[in-house]
Amino acid sequence: MAFKVLINGFKGRMGQAIASACENVGAEFVGCDIGDKPEDFIKDCDVVIDFSFRDVTPPLAKLCAENGKPLIIGTTGHTPEQRAEILECTKKIPIVWAGNYSVGVNLLNYLTRIASRILNDSYDVEIVEMHHRLKKDAPSGTAEKLKAIVCEERKVGEESVCYGRKGLVGERPKGEIGVHALRGGSVVGDHTVMFATDGERVELVHKASDRKVFATGAVRAAMWVGDKPAGLYGMEDVLNFK
């Protein structure tokens, strides 16, 4: 029996890219979009991939949990309350949740963790992301993940993060982590993590030029998650980063 994927958000740009990625690996898929009911399709699929809207994710996660179907989440910008609802479902099903499914971006996450361990707070950290003009949330889920990695490795919290700057802000405080969101044109996704100190600067950069890299990663996660126990997973688990 062929592996079948339910694509929620099928008519969107990512939904179409995921459909193509499924075809490339010989997986079947069924599309679900606005006006469709996921419950009409879910019993006949092996895994669900959601690239729709943040408000859709919690009820979809509950539906997956009720039906024992693994879920791949690609939506971003969830509220703390929505996140809590989704995480509750990981007690019943495996969920892969990533802000970015590109293999290259997940390598960027891994390298950012290593750099954050080696370069102490004498290195100022700035995270810059740029996306197309139609993106609704900011910072991007990928930038949020990069920020979380730096905070975790430096053992600091949200109080150390500065989202953009305006006016007479004074000297940059030691240990501050800058996060900046740029929007324009049709940019698929650029992310830079900068470690700057006196005399040198280290930059880790990833630029995506085609959404198929995200779709390919999402389908890879869907094919990986099927036999995993209930719980929360990231692309670092899919890619077996140690």
PDB file of C-alpha atoms in Angstrom:
ATOM      1  CA  MET A   1       0.000   0.000   0.000  1.00  0.00           C
ATOM      2  CA  ALA A   2       1.386   3.399  -0.967  1.00  0.00           C
ATOM      3  CA  PHE A   3       2.388   5.952   1.649  1.00  0.00           C
ATOM      4  CA  LYS A   4      -0.315   8.651   1.705  1.00  0.00           C
ATOM      5  CA  VAL A   5       0.036  12.238   2.922  1.00  0.00           C
ATOM      6  CA  LEU A   6      -2.789  14.624   3.804  1.00  0.00           C
ATOM      7  CA  ILE A   7      -1.626  18.128   2.825  1.00  0.00           C
ATOM      8  CA  ASN A   8      -3.474  20.804   4.798  1.00  0.00           C
ATOM      9  CA  GLY A   9      -3.128  24.159   3.049  1.00  0.00           C
ATOM     10  CA  PHE A  10      -2.968  22.398  -0.297  1.00  0.00           C
ATOM     11  CA  LYS A  11      -3.721  25.384  -2.538  1.00  0.00           C
ATOM     12  CA  GLY A  12      -1.017  27.598  -1.052  1.00  0.00           C
ATOM     13  CA  ARG A  13       2.471  27.934  -2.471  1.00  0.00           C
ATOM     14  CA  MET A  14       3.943  25.526   0.066  1.00  0.00           C
ATOM     15  CA  GLY A  15       1.064  23.094  -0.337  1.00  0.00           C
ATOM     16  CA  GLN A  16       1.717  22.875  -4.060  1.00  0.00           C
ATOM     17  CA  ALA A  17       5.453  22.454  -3.479  1.00  0.00           C
ATOM     18  CA  ILE A  18       4.775  19.615  -1.019  1.00  0.00           C
ATOM     19  CA  ALA A  19       2.522  17.903  -3.555  1.00  0.00           C
ATOM     20  CA  SER A  20       5.385  17.978  -6.072  1.00  0.00           C
ATOM     21  CA  ALA A  21       7.808  16.657  -3.445  1.00  0.00           C
ATOM     22  CA  CYS A  22       5.437  13.771  -2.708  1.00  0.00           C
ATOM     23  CA  GLU A  23       5.310  12.890  -6.389  1.00  0.00           C
ATOM     24  CA  ASN A  24       9.111  12.936  -6.558  1.00  0.00           C
ATOM     25  CA  VAL A  25       9.365  10.205  -3.898  1.00  0.00           C
ATOM     26  CA  GLY A  26       6.406   8.164  -5.095  1.00  0.00           C
ATOM     27  CA  ALA A  27       4.108   9.087  -2.206  1.00  0.00           C
ATOM     28  CA  GLU A  28       0.384   9.603  -2.689  1.00  0.00           C
ATOM     29  CA  PHE A  29      -1.291  12.721  -1.348  1.00  0.00           C
ATOM     30  CA  VAL A  30      -4.696  14.242  -0.838  1.00  0.00           C
ATOM     31  CA  GLY A  31      -5.187  17.998  -0.672  1.00  0.00           C
ATOM     32  CA  CYS A  32      -7.245  19.810   1.942  1.00  0.00           C
ATOM     33  CA  ASP A  33      -7.826  23.553   1.926  1.00  0.00           C
ATOM     34  CA  ILE A  34     -10.307  26.287   2.904  1.00  0.00           C
ATOM     35  CA  GLY A  35     -13.819  24.906   2.606  1.00  0.00           C
ATOM     36  CA  ASP A  36     -12.658  21.306   3.049  1.00  0.00           C
ATOM     37  CA  LYS A  37     -12.959  19.328   6.276  1.00  0.00           C
ATOM     38  CA  PRO A  38      -9.793  17.459   7.344  1.00  0.00           C
ATOM     39  CA  GLU A  39     -11.961  14.915   9.183  1.00  0.00           C
ATOM     40  CA  ASP A  40     -13.305  13.805   5.798  1.00  0.00           C
ATOM     41  CA  PHE A  41      -9.823  12.692   4.698  1.00  0.00           C
ATOM     42  CA  ILE A  42      -7.804  11.886   7.805  1.00  0.00           C
ATOM     43  CA  LYS A  43      -8.756   8.226   8.253  1.00  0.00           C
ATOM     44  CA  ASP A  44      -7.390   7.418   4.806  1.00  0.00           C
ATOM     45  CA  CYS A  45      -3.907   8.929   5.288  1.00  0.00           C
ATOM     46  CA  ASP A  46      -0.685   7.886   7.021  1.00  0.00           C
ATOM     47  CA  VAL A  47       0.523  11.336   8.082  1.00  0.00           C
ATOM     48  CA  VAL A  48      -0.659  14.954   7.968  1.00  0.00           C
ATOM     49  CA  ILE A  49       1.441  17.930   6.846  1.00  0.00           C
ATOM     50  CA  ASP A  50       0.117  21.368   7.812  1.00  0.00           C
ATOM     51  CA  PHE A  51       1.278  24.527   6.050  1.00  0.00           C
ATOM     52  CA  SER A  52      -1.896  26.571   6.438  1.00  0.00           C
ATOM     53  CA  PHE A  53      -2.568  29.147   9.181  1.00  0.00           C
ATOM     54  CA  ARG A  54      -1.633  29.228  12.856  1.00  0.00           C
ATOM     55  CA  ASP A  55      -5.278  29.240  14.002  1.00  0.00           C
ATOM     56  CA  VAL A  56      -5.870  25.988  12.147  1.00  0.00           C
ATOM     57  CA  THR A  57      -3.047  24.039  13.803  1.00  0.00           C
ATOM     58  CA  PRO A  58      -4.500  23.407  17.311  1.00  0.00           C
ATOM     59  CA  PRO A  59      -7.808  21.862  16.140  1.00  0.00           C
ATOM     60  CA  LEU A  60      -5.950  19.914  13.438  1.00  0.00           C
ATOM     61  CA  ALA A  61      -3.496  18.567  16.040  1.00  0.00           C
ATOM     62  CA  LYS A  62      -6.433  17.446  18.201  1.00  0.00           C
ATOM     63  CA  LEU A  63      -8.012  15.742  15.198  1.00  0.00           C
ATOM     64  CA  CYS A  64      -4.727  13.934  14.455  1.00  0.00           C
ATOM     65  CA  ALA A  65      -4.438  12.862  18.103  1.00  0.00           C
ATOM     66  CA  GLU A  66      -7.982  11.490  18.078  1.00  0.00           C
ATOM     67  CA  ASN A  67      -7.202   9.460  14.952  1.00  0.00           C
ATOM     68  CA  GLY A  68      -3.639   8.418  15.819  1.00  0.00           C
ATOM     69  CA  LYS A  69      -2.083  10.198  12.850  1.00  0.00           C
ATOM     70  CA  PRO A  70       1.413  11.759  13.026  1.00  0.00           C
ATOM     71  CA  LEU A  71       1.568  15.477  12.247  1.00  0.00           C
ATOM     72  CA  ILE A  72       4.193  17.633  10.540  1.00  0.00           C
ATOM     73  CA  ILE A  73       3.735  21.319  11.437  1.00  0.00           C
ATOM     74  CA  GLY A  74       5.148  24.000   9.153  1.00  0.00           C
ATOM     75  CA  THR A  75       3.020  26.943  10.278  1.00  0.00           C
ATOM     76  CA  THR A  76       4.544  29.619  12.520  1.00  0.00           C
ATOM     77  CA  GLY A  77       3.486  32.527  14.710  1.00  0.00           C
ATOM     78  CA  HIS A  78       1.399  30.556  17.233  1.00  0.00           C
ATOM     79  CA  THR A  79       0.362  32.188  20.495  1.00  0.00           C
ATOM     80  CA  PRO A  80       1.513  30.620  23.801  1.00  0.00           C
ATOM     81  CA  GLU A  81      -2.025  29.302  24.296  1.00  0.00           C
ATOM     82  CA  GLN A  82      -2.080  27.697  20.852  1.00  0.00           C
ATOM     83  CA  ARG A  83       1.349  26.194  21.427  1.00  0.00           C
ATOM     84  CA  ALA A  84       0.176  24.668  24.710  1.00  0.00           C
ATOM     85  CA  GLU A  85      -2.822  23.067  22.964  1.00  0.00           C
ATOM     86  CA  ILE A  86      -0.576  21.567  20.297  1.00  0.00           C
ATOM     87  CA  LEU A  87       1.995  20.281  22.779  1.00  0.00           C
ATOM     88  CA  GLU A  88      -0.766  18.520  24.711  1.00  0.00           C
ATOM     89  CA  CYS A  89      -1.338  16.374  21.615  1.00  0.00           C
ATOM     90  CA  THR A  90       2.272  15.104  21.680  1.00  0.00           C
ATOM     91  CA  LYS A  91       1.181  12.854  24.557  1.00  0.00           C
ATOM     92  CA  LYS A  92      -0.791  10.797  22.026  1.00  0.00           C
ATOM     93  CA  ILE A  93       0.984  11.169  18.665  1.00  0.00           C
ATOM     94  CA  PRO A  94       4.420  12.034  17.277  1.00  0.00           C
ATOM     95  CA  ILE A  95       4.611  15.618  16.022  1.00  0.00           C
ATOM     96  CA  VAL A  96       7.509  17.107  14.069  1.00  0.00           C
ATOM     97  CA  TRP A  97       7.420  20.865  14.567  1.00  0.00           C
ATOM     98  CA  ALA A  98       9.958  23.081  12.859  1.00  0.00           C
ATOM     99  CA  GLY A  99      10.035  26.696  11.794  1.00  0.00           C
ATOM    100  CA  ASN A 100      11.946  25.639   8.703  1.00  0.00           C
ATOM    101  CA  TYR A 101      12.252  22.238   7.012  1.00  0.00           C
ATOM    102  CA  SER A 102      15.234  23.035   4.802  1.00  0.00           C
ATOM    103  CA  VAL A 103      18.182  20.716   5.440  1.00  0.00           C
ATOM    104  CA  GLY A 104      20.499  23.705   4.993  1.00  0.00           C
ATOM    105  CA  VAL A 105      18.643  25.817   7.548  1.00  0.00           C
ATOM    106  CA  ASN A 106      18.755  23.007  10.071  1.00  0.00           C
ATOM    107  CA  LEU A 107      22.487  22.772   9.514  1.00  0.00           C
ATOM    108  CA  LEU A 108      22.549  26.544  10.189  1.00  0.00           C
ATOM    109  CA  ASN A 109      20.779  25.852  13.506  1.00  0.00           C
ATOM    110  CA  TYR A 110      23.371  23.224  14.377  1.00  0.00           C
ATOM    111  CA  LEU A 111      26.319  25.471  13.495  1.00  0.00           C
ATOM    112  CA  THR A 112      24.744  28.357  15.452  1.00  0.00           C
ATOM    113  CA  ARG A 113      24.620  26.133  18.519  1.00  0.00           C
ATOM    114  CA  ILE A 114      28.290  25.240  18.145  1.00  0.00           C
ATOM    115  CA  ALA A 115      29.294  28.883  17.581  1.00  0.00           C
ATOM    116  CA  SER A 116      27.247  30.013  20.597  1.00  0.00           C
ATOM    117  CA  ARG A 117      29.098  27.526  22.788  1.00  0.00           C
ATOM    118  CA  ILE A 118      32.539  28.573  21.583  1.00  0.00           C
ATOM    119  CA  LEU A 119      32.079  32.362  21.244  1.00  0.00           C
ATOM    120  CA  ASN A 120      31.332  33.928  24.633  1.00  0.00           C
ATOM    121  CA  ASP A 121      29.400  37.131  25.318  1.00  0.00           C
ATOM    122  CA  SER A 122      32.340  39.261  24.205  1.00  0.00           C
ATOM    123  CA  TYR A 123      30.858  38.468  20.779  1.00  0.00           C
ATOM    124  CA  ASP A 124      27.723  40.501  20.014  1.00  0.00           C
ATOM    125  CA  VAL A 125      24.988  38.444  18.346  1.00  0.00           C
ATOM    126  CA  GLU A 126      22.699  39.847  15.656  1.00  0.00           C
ATOM    127  CA  ILE A 127      20.118  37.721  13.816  1.00  0.00           C
ATOM    128  CA  VAL A 128      18.745  39.124  10.551  1.00  0.00           C
ATOM    129  CA  GLU A 129      16.044  37.543   8.392  1.00  0.00           C
ATOM    130  CA  MET A 130      14.392  38.646   5.162  1.00  0.00           C
ATOM    131  CA  HIS A 131      11.248  37.290   3.515  1.00  0.00           C
ATOM    132  CA  HIS A 132       8.777  38.226   0.796  1.00  0.00           C
ATOM    133  CA  ARG A 133       6.332  41.091   1.282  1.00  0.00           C
ATOM    134  CA  LEU A 134       3.382  38.722   1.832  1.00  0.00           C
ATOM    135  CA  LYS A 135       4.710  37.043   4.979  1.00  0.00           C
ATOM    136  CA  LYS A 136       2.420  37.872   7.885  1.00  0.00           C
ATOM    137  CA  ASP A 137       4.438  37.060  11.019  1.00  0.00           C
ATOM    138  CA  ALA A 138       7.737  38.491  12.222  1.00  0.00           C
ATOM    139  CA  PRO A 139      10.331  37.454  13.137  1.00  0.00           C
ATOM    140  CA  SER A 140      10.221  34.284  11.077  1.00  0.00           C
ATOM    141  CA  GLY A 141       9.940  30.928  12.792  1.00  0.00           C
ATOM    142  CA  THR A 142      13.515  30.212  11.705  1.00  0.00           C
ATOM    143  CA  ALA A 143      14.796  33.424  13.303  1.00  0.00           C
ATOM    144  CA  GLU A 144      12.884  32.563  16.473  1.00  0.00           C
ATOM    145  CA  LYS A 145      14.569  29.160  16.524  1.00  0.00           C
ATOM    146  CA  LEU A 146      18.013  30.702  16.016  1.00  0.00           C
ATOM    147  CA  LYS A 147      17.318  33.168  18.831  1.00  0.00           C
ATOM    148  CA  ALA A 148      16.218  30.328  21.111  1.00  0.00           C
ATOM    149  CA  ILE A 149      19.416  28.400  20.373  1.00  0.00           C
ATOM    150  CA  VAL A 150      21.623  31.384  21.258  1.00  0.00           C
ATOM    151  CA  CYS A 151      19.621  32.079  24.425  1.00  0.00           C
ATOM    152  CA  GLU A 152      19.803  28.447  25.491  1.00  0.00           C
ATOM    153  CA  GLU A 153      23.543  28.175  24.968  1.00  0.00           C
ATOM    154  CA  ARG A 154      24.209  31.493  26.734  1.00  0.00           C
ATOM    155  CA  LYS A 155      21.733  30.658  29.493  1.00  0.00           C
ATOM    156  CA  VAL A 156      19.748  33.877  29.112  1.00  0.00           C
ATOM    157  CA  GLY A 157      16.088  34.624  28.539  1.00  0.00           C
ATOM    158  CA  GLU A 158      13.864  36.921  26.521  1.00  0.00           C
ATOM    159  CA  GLU A 159      15.020  39.905  28.587  1.00  0.00           C
ATOM    160  CA  SER A 160      18.303  39.802  26.646  1.00  0.00           C
ATOM    161  CA  VAL A 161      16.613  40.059  23.235  1.00  0.00           C
ATOM    162  CA  CYS A 162      16.202  43.330  21.319  1.00  0.00           C
ATOM    163  CA  TYR A 163      13.763  43.327  18.388  1.00  0.00           C
ATOM    164  CA  GLY A 164      14.976  46.127  16.117  1.00  0.00           C
ATOM    165  CA  ARG A 165      16.198  49.532  17.305  1.00  0.00           C
ATOM    166  CA  LYS A 166      14.891  53.059  17.024  1.00  0.00           C
ATOM    167  CA  GLY A 167      15.889  56.428  18.433  1.00  0.00           C
ATOM    168  CA  LEU A 168      18.662  57.237  20.876  1.00  0.00           C
ATOM    169  CA  VAL A 169      19.128  53.736  22.235  1.00  0.00           C
ATOM    170  CA  GLY A 170      22.562  54.276  23.738  1.00  0.00           C
ATOM    171  CA  GLU A 171      25.478  51.863  23.657  1.00  0.00           C
ATOM    172  CA  ARG A 172      24.741  48.242  22.924  1.00  0.00           C
ATOM    173  CA  PRO A 173      24.477  46.364  26.244  1.00  0.00           C
ATOM    174  CA  LYS A 174      26.832  43.434  26.713  1.00  0.00           C
ATOM    175  CA  GLY A 175      25.031  40.178  26.078  1.00  0.00           C
ATOM    176  CA  GLU A 176      22.214  41.699  24.043  1.00  0.00           C
ATOM    177  CA  ILE A 177      20.851  39.541  21.202  1.00  0.00           C
ATOM    178  CA  GLY A 178      19.510  41.571  18.284  1.00  0.00           C
ATOM    179  CA  VAL A 179      16.743  40.201  16.058  1.00  0.00           C
ATOM    180  CA  HIS A 180      15.685  42.019  12.881  1.00  0.00           C
ATOM    181  CA  ALA A 181      12.997  41.228  10.290  1.00  0.00           C
ATOM    182  CA  LEU A 182      13.162  42.604   6.728  1.00  0.00           C
ATOM    183  CA  ARG A 183      10.332  42.284   4.212  1.00  0.00           C
ATOM    184  CA  GLY A 184      10.279  42.909   0.475  1.00  0.00           C
ATOM    185  CA  GLY A 185       9.847  41.544  -3.000  1.00  0.00           C
ATOM    186  CA  SER A 186       9.622  37.806  -3.513  1.00  0.00           C
ATOM    187  CA  VAL A 187      12.467  36.707  -1.214  1.00  0.00           C
ATOM    188  CA  VAL A 188      11.887  33.077  -0.231  1.00  0.00           C
ATOM    189  CA  GLY A 189      13.995  33.250   2.927  1.00  0.00           C
ATOM    190  CA  ASP A 190      17.391  34.639   3.972  1.00  0.00           C
ATOM    191  CA  HIS A 191      18.856  34.194   7.460  1.00  0.00           C
ATOM    192  CA  THR A 192      22.115  35.468   8.922  1.00  0.00           C
ATOM    193  CA  VAL A 193      23.534  34.928  12.403  1.00  0.00           C
ATOM    194  CA  MET A 194      26.357  37.341  13.129  1.00  0.00           C
ATOM    195  CA  PHE A 195      28.901  37.083  15.974  1.00  0.00           C
ATOM    196  CA  ALA A 196      30.871  40.357  16.133  1.00  0.00           C
ATOM    197  CA  THR A 197      33.702  41.315  18.472  1.00  0.00           C
ATOM    198  CA  ASP A 198      36.614  43.721  18.382  1.00  0.00           C
ATOM    199  CA  GLY A 199      38.719  42.858  15.359  1.00  0.00           C
ATOM    200  CA  GLU A 200      36.628  40.115  13.782  1.00  0.00           C
ATOM    201  CA  ARG A 201      33.153  38.985  12.785  1.00  0.00           C
ATOM    202  CA  VAL A 202      31.809  35.498  12.150  1.00  0.00           C
ATOM    203  CA  GLU A 203      28.712  35.193   9.953  1.00  0.00           C
ATOM    204  CA  LEU A 204      26.609  32.087   9.354  1.00  0.00           C
ATOM    205  CA  VAL A 205      24.344  32.576   6.338  1.00  0.00           C
ATOM    206  CA  HIS A 206      21.639  30.586   4.594  1.00  0.00           C
ATOM    207  CA  LYS A 207      19.679  31.752   1.551  1.00  0.00           C
ATOM    208  CA  ALA A 208      16.798  29.854   0.006  1.00  0.00           C
ATOM    209  CA  SER A 209      15.848  30.540  -3.614  1.00  0.00           C
ATOM    210  CA  ASP A 210      13.159  27.884  -4.107  1.00  0.00           C
ATOM    211  CA  ARG A 211      10.401  26.648  -1.770  1.00  0.00           C
ATOM    212  CA  LYS A 212      11.022  23.098  -2.886  1.00  0.00           C
ATOM    213  CA  VAL A 213      13.836  22.821  -0.314  1.00  0.00           C
ATOM    214  CA  PHE A 214      11.274  23.292   2.466  1.00  0.00           C
ATOM    215  CA  ALA A 215       8.809  20.915   0.845  1.00  0.00           C
ATOM    216  CA  THR A 216      11.440  18.217   0.349  1.00  0.00           C
ATOM    217  CA  GLY A 217      12.393  18.443   4.016  1.00  0.00           C
ATOM    218  CA  ALA A 218       8.761  18.301   5.163  1.00  0.00           C
ATOM    219  CA  VAL A 219       8.115  15.155   3.124  1.00  0.00           C
ATOM    220  CA  ARG A 220      11.337  13.654   4.466  1.00  0.00           C
ATOM    221  CA  ALA A 221      10.046  14.323   7.997  1.00  0.00           C
ATOM    222  CA  ALA A 222       6.675  12.775   7.103  1.00  0.00           C
ATOM    223  CA  MET A 223       8.322   9.566   5.907  1.00  0.00           C
ATOM    224  CA  TRP A 224      10.549   9.450   9.013  1.00  0.00           C
ATOM    225  CA  VAL A 225       7.934  10.033  11.722  1.00  0.00           C
ATOM    226  CA  GLY A 226       5.581   7.148  10.995  1.00  0.00           C
ATOM    227  CA  ASP A 227       7.053   4.574  13.398  1.00  0.00           C
ATOM    228  CA  LYS A 228       8.116   6.996  16.142  1.00  0.00           C
ATOM    229  CA  PRO A 229       6.534   7.022  19.605  1.00  0.00           C
ATOM    230  CA  ALA A 230       4.359   9.914  20.742  1.00  0.00           C
ATOM    231  CA  GLY A 231       6.318  13.051  21.497  1.00  0.00           C
ATOM    232  CA  LEU A 232       7.680  16.292  20.093  1.00  0.00           C
ATOM    233  CA  TYR A 233      10.404  16.136  17.458  1.00  0.00           C
ATOM    234  CA  GLY A 234      12.391  18.631  15.409  1.00  0.00           C
ATOM    235  CA  MET A 235      14.289  18.422  12.159  1.00  0.00           C
ATOM    236  CA  GLU A 236      17.446  17.815  14.169  1.00  0.00           C
ATOM    237  CA  ASP A 237      15.885  14.462  15.093  1.00  0.00           C
ATOM    238  CA  VAL A 238      14.891  13.727  11.491  1.00  0.00           C
ATOM    239  CA  LEU A 239      18.418  14.525  10.300  1.00  0.00           C
ATOM    240  CA  ASN A 240      20.051  12.759  13.266  1.00  0.00           C
ATOM    241  CA  PHE A 241      22.176  15.717  14.340  1.00  0.00           C
ATOM    242  CA  LYS A 242      24.088  14.896  17.518  1.00  0.00           C
TER     243      LYS A 242
END
